[in-house]
Tab-separated table of C-alpha atoms in Angstrom:
chain	number	residue	atom	x	y	z
A	1	ASP	CA	-24.868	50.842	-1.610
A	2	ARG	CA	-23.018	47.560	-1.526
A	3	GLN	CA	-25.951	44.954	-0.978
A	4	MET	CA	-24.113	42.269	1.475
A	5	GLU	CA	-24.791	38.889	-0.586
A	6	LEU	CA	-25.713	36.168	1.669
A	7	ASN	CA	-24.465	32.440	1.186
A	8	LEU	CA	-27.118	29.477	1.819
A	9	ALA	CA	-24.697	27.097	0.205
A	10	PRO	CA	-24.211	23.806	2.746
A	11	PRO	CA	-20.466	23.929	3.402
A	12	THR	CA	-18.115	21.928	1.348
A	13	GLU	CA	-15.195	20.918	3.475
A	14	THR	CA	-15.717	19.604	7.013
A	15	SER	CA	-14.316	21.469	10.096
A	16	THR	CA	-12.987	19.218	13.103
A	17	ILE	CA	-14.676	19.984	16.319
A	18	SER	CA	-12.726	20.173	19.301
A	19	ALA	CA	-13.255	20.329	22.806
A	20	GLN	CA	-12.354	19.887	27.228
A	21	ARG	CA	-15.527	20.272	28.047
A	22	VAL	CA	-18.981	20.748	26.708
A	23	LEU	CA	-22.705	21.047	27.769
A	24	VAL	CA	-24.675	20.343	26.062
A	25	LEU	CA	-28.681	21.914	26.164
A	26	ALA	CA	-30.598	19.251	25.179
A	27	PRO	CA	-34.728	20.771	25.231
A	28	HIS	CA	-36.028	16.656	25.662
A	29	TYR	CA	-34.567	13.631	26.202
A	30	ASP	CA	-32.925	12.196	22.864
A	31	ASP	CA	-32.640	16.200	21.034
A	32	GLU	CA	-28.923	15.329	21.830
A	33	VAL	CA	-28.789	12.187	20.323
A	34	PHE	CA	-30.653	13.606	17.482
A	35	GLY	CA	-29.368	16.705	16.876
A	36	CYS	CA	-25.417	15.896	17.203
A	37	GLY	CA	-25.103	12.849	18.851
A	38	GLY	CA	-22.482	12.111	16.176
A	39	LEU	CA	-20.304	15.047	17.857
A	40	LEU	CA	-20.647	13.608	20.668
A	41	ALA	CA	-19.531	10.145	20.423
A	42	GLU	CA	-16.350	11.664	18.573
A	43	LEU	CA	-15.811	14.064	21.240
A	44	ALA	CA	-16.236	11.181	23.398
A	45	ASP	CA	-13.763	9.016	22.136
A	46	GLY	CA	-11.438	12.631	22.400
A	47	GLY	CA	-11.181	12.115	25.965
A	48	ALA	CA	-14.666	15.554	26.509
A	49	ASP	CA	-16.247	15.067	29.712
A	50	ILE	CA	-19.329	16.104	28.501
A	51	ARG	CA	-22.581	16.528	30.673
A	52	VAL	CA	-25.902	17.123	29.335
A	53	LEU	CA	-28.421	18.989	30.517
A	54	TYR	CA	-32.365	18.066	29.643
A	55	LEU	CA	-34.492	21.006	30.011
A	56	THR	CA	-38.160	19.754	30.665
A	57	ASP	CA	-39.203	16.383	31.826
A	58	SER	CA	-40.111	15.244	28.572
A	59	SER	CA	-43.099	13.390	29.442
A	60	GLY	CA	-45.044	14.662	26.987
A	61	GLY	CA	-46.256	17.643	25.550
A	62	VAL	CA	-48.875	17.659	23.812
A	63	GLU	CA	-49.188	14.175	22.275
A	64	VAL	CA	-51.880	12.124	24.402
A	65	ILE	CA	-50.030	10.057	26.728
A	66	GLY	CA	-51.628	8.116	29.002
A	67	GLU	CA	-49.578	8.242	32.368
A	68	ARG	CA	-46.836	10.782	31.619
A	69	ASP	CA	-44.697	9.550	34.733
A	70	ALA	CA	-43.556	6.193	33.008
A	71	TYR	CA	-43.662	7.745	29.983
A	72	ALA	CA	-40.661	10.053	31.010
A	73	ALA	CA	-39.631	6.892	33.002
A	74	ARG	CA	-39.277	4.916	30.061
A	75	ARG	CA	-37.921	7.821	27.565
A	76	LEU	CA	-34.873	9.068	30.750
A	77	ALA	CA	-34.161	4.976	30.027
A	78	GLU	CA	-33.373	5.252	26.919
A	79	ALA	CA	-31.501	8.533	26.869
A	80	ARG	CA	-29.390	6.698	29.473
A	81	ARG	CA	-28.849	4.085	27.123
A	82	GLY	CA	-27.818	6.761	24.351
A	83	LEU	CA	-25.689	8.106	26.518
A	84	ASP	CA	-23.663	5.557	27.621
A	85	HIS	CA	-23.772	4.197	23.747
A	86	ILE	CA	-22.093	7.596	22.762
A	87	GLY	CA	-19.828	7.949	25.900
A	88	VAL	CA	-21.737	10.606	27.517
A	89	THR	CA	-21.622	9.919	31.618
A	90	GLU	CA	-23.078	12.881	33.373
A	91	HIS	CA	-26.790	14.310	32.552
A	92	GLU	CA	-29.435	15.856	34.679
A	93	THR	CA	-32.896	17.004	33.712
A	94	LEU	CA	-34.883	20.449	34.898
A	95	SER	CA	-38.388	19.379	36.617
A	96	ILE	CA	-39.861	22.000	34.454
A	97	ARG	CA	-42.590	20.068	32.563
A	98	ASP	CA	-42.644	19.216	28.610
A	99	GLY	CA	-44.462	21.980	26.584
A	100	GLU	CA	-43.738	24.288	29.066
A	101	LEU	CA	-41.166	25.741	28.827
A	102	ALA	CA	-41.646	28.598	27.347
A	103	SER	CA	-43.256	29.773	30.408
A	104	SER	CA	-40.192	28.605	32.459
A	105	VAL	CA	-37.144	30.636	30.405
A	106	ASP	CA	-36.054	32.493	33.685
A	107	THR	CA	-35.868	29.174	35.947
A	108	ALA	CA	-34.030	27.283	33.020
A	109	ALA	CA	-31.736	30.192	32.297
A	110	GLU	CA	-30.710	29.866	36.277
A	111	ALA	CA	-30.283	26.640	35.093
A	112	ILE	CA	-27.437	26.951	32.216
A	113	ARG	CA	-26.048	29.807	34.657
A	114	ARG	CA	-25.193	27.382	36.678
A	115	VAL	CA	-24.231	24.493	34.822
A	116	ILE	CA	-22.381	26.774	33.659
A	117	HIS	CA	-20.343	27.856	36.743
A	118	GLU	CA	-19.723	24.323	37.393
A	119	THR	CA	-18.517	22.963	34.708
A	120	GLY	CA	-17.189	25.856	32.408
A	121	PRO	CA	-17.179	24.573	29.596
A	122	ASP	CA	-15.646	25.246	26.474
A	123	LEU	CA	-18.069	24.148	24.198
A	124	ILE	CA	-21.935	25.125	23.981
A	125	LEU	CA	-24.399	23.061	21.999
A	126	SER	CA	-27.906	23.989	21.948
A	127	VAL	CA	-30.864	24.042	19.427
A	128	SER	CA	-30.857	25.977	17.335
A	129	PRO	CA	-33.473	29.192	17.368
A	130	CYS	CA	-35.253	28.050	14.052
A	131	GLU	CA	-36.313	25.228	14.883
A	132	VAL	CA	-40.469	24.212	14.904
A	133	THR	CA	-41.122	23.595	18.140
A	134	ALA	CA	-42.084	26.036	20.928
A	135	ASP	CA	-39.253	23.527	23.228
A	136	HIS	CA	-36.605	23.979	20.987
A	137	ARG	CA	-37.031	27.645	20.521
A	138	ALA	CA	-37.468	28.033	24.260
A	139	ALA	CA	-34.605	26.230	25.143
A	140	PHE	CA	-31.889	28.846	22.808
A	141	ALA	CA	-34.445	31.898	24.475
A	142	SER	CA	-33.336	30.757	27.607
A	143	LEU	CA	-29.208	30.070	26.373
A	144	HIS	CA	-29.599	33.840	25.668
A	145	ARG	CA	-31.089	34.932	28.516
A	146	ALA	CA	-28.619	32.741	30.503
A	147	LEU	CA	-25.162	34.530	28.158
A	148	SER	CA	-26.842	38.344	28.126
A	149	PRO	CA	-25.809	39.570	31.270
A	150	MET	CA	-21.804	38.823	29.574
A	151	ARG	CA	-22.264	41.824	28.247
A	152	GLY	CA	-21.979	43.739	31.141
A	153	GLY	CA	-18.358	42.169	32.110
A	154	THR	CA	-20.281	40.115	34.995
A	155	GLU	CA	-18.477	37.167	36.675
A	156	LEU	CA	-20.315	34.988	34.378
A	157	ASP	CA	-18.003	36.247	31.200
A	158	ASP	CA	-14.553	35.043	33.237
A	159	THR	CA	-16.697	31.104	33.452
A	160	VAL	CA	-17.241	31.525	29.819
A	161	GLY	CA	-14.624	33.115	28.413
A	162	GLY	CA	-13.433	31.797	25.181
A	163	ALA	CA	-16.282	28.819	24.677
A	164	ARG	CA	-17.719	28.558	21.430
A	165	ILE	CA	-21.355	28.248	20.962
A	166	LEU	CA	-22.614	25.636	18.473
A	167	LEU	CA	-26.594	25.214	17.670
A	168	TYR	CA	-27.772	22.051	16.057
A	169	GLU	CA	-30.604	21.266	14.560
A	170	VAL	CA	-33.459	18.627	15.620
A	171	ASN	CA	-36.648	18.821	13.475
A	172	HIS	CA	-36.307	22.362	11.232
A	173	PRO	CA	-33.495	21.986	9.002
A	174	GLY	CA	-31.490	25.038	8.758
A	175	TYR	CA	-28.458	26.680	6.938
A	176	PRO	CA	-25.625	24.619	7.810
A	177	SER	CA	-22.395	26.882	8.350
A	178	LEU	CA	-20.471	24.163	9.736
A	179	LEU	CA	-20.182	20.875	8.375
A	180	VAL	CA	-18.091	17.987	10.554
A	181	ASP	CA	-17.849	14.126	8.973
A	182	VAL	CA	-18.876	11.451	11.671
């Protein structure tokens, strides 16, 4: 019996990521900057078209928030400034309430499928399923649900085809297999 060895050591060499059309799935406003903002800035500098799909309204899940709509509006304004700084011009927000993504995976998956059809990304960035936050784990579940039909040879397969999928971390360190020098 050969045992498979699992190498949990971080990579020691950096990789270069290139893409022309990028889709970023962010559970909340700011996750894209905290998770993969440096990579997005590099891709934008290289001329990539980048679209961020925010999967919730970022109005505050379990946090104690006085006026949720005002809070969400402030966070969106902050996110827009961050995206402008990075060089990302396209973004969309789903109307799923912050903290409720786990109960709206089908809705998010349908939106992900729609955006994939619209953009034909060659790179998809999503939060890792190992994240601590429930909305973050549900974001990955939504991507999985959106892409599962590919296994049956559907039209989604033609749209996504050779797209690379990379996972990023926001609030829980993972075991990285890729290191990008930003």
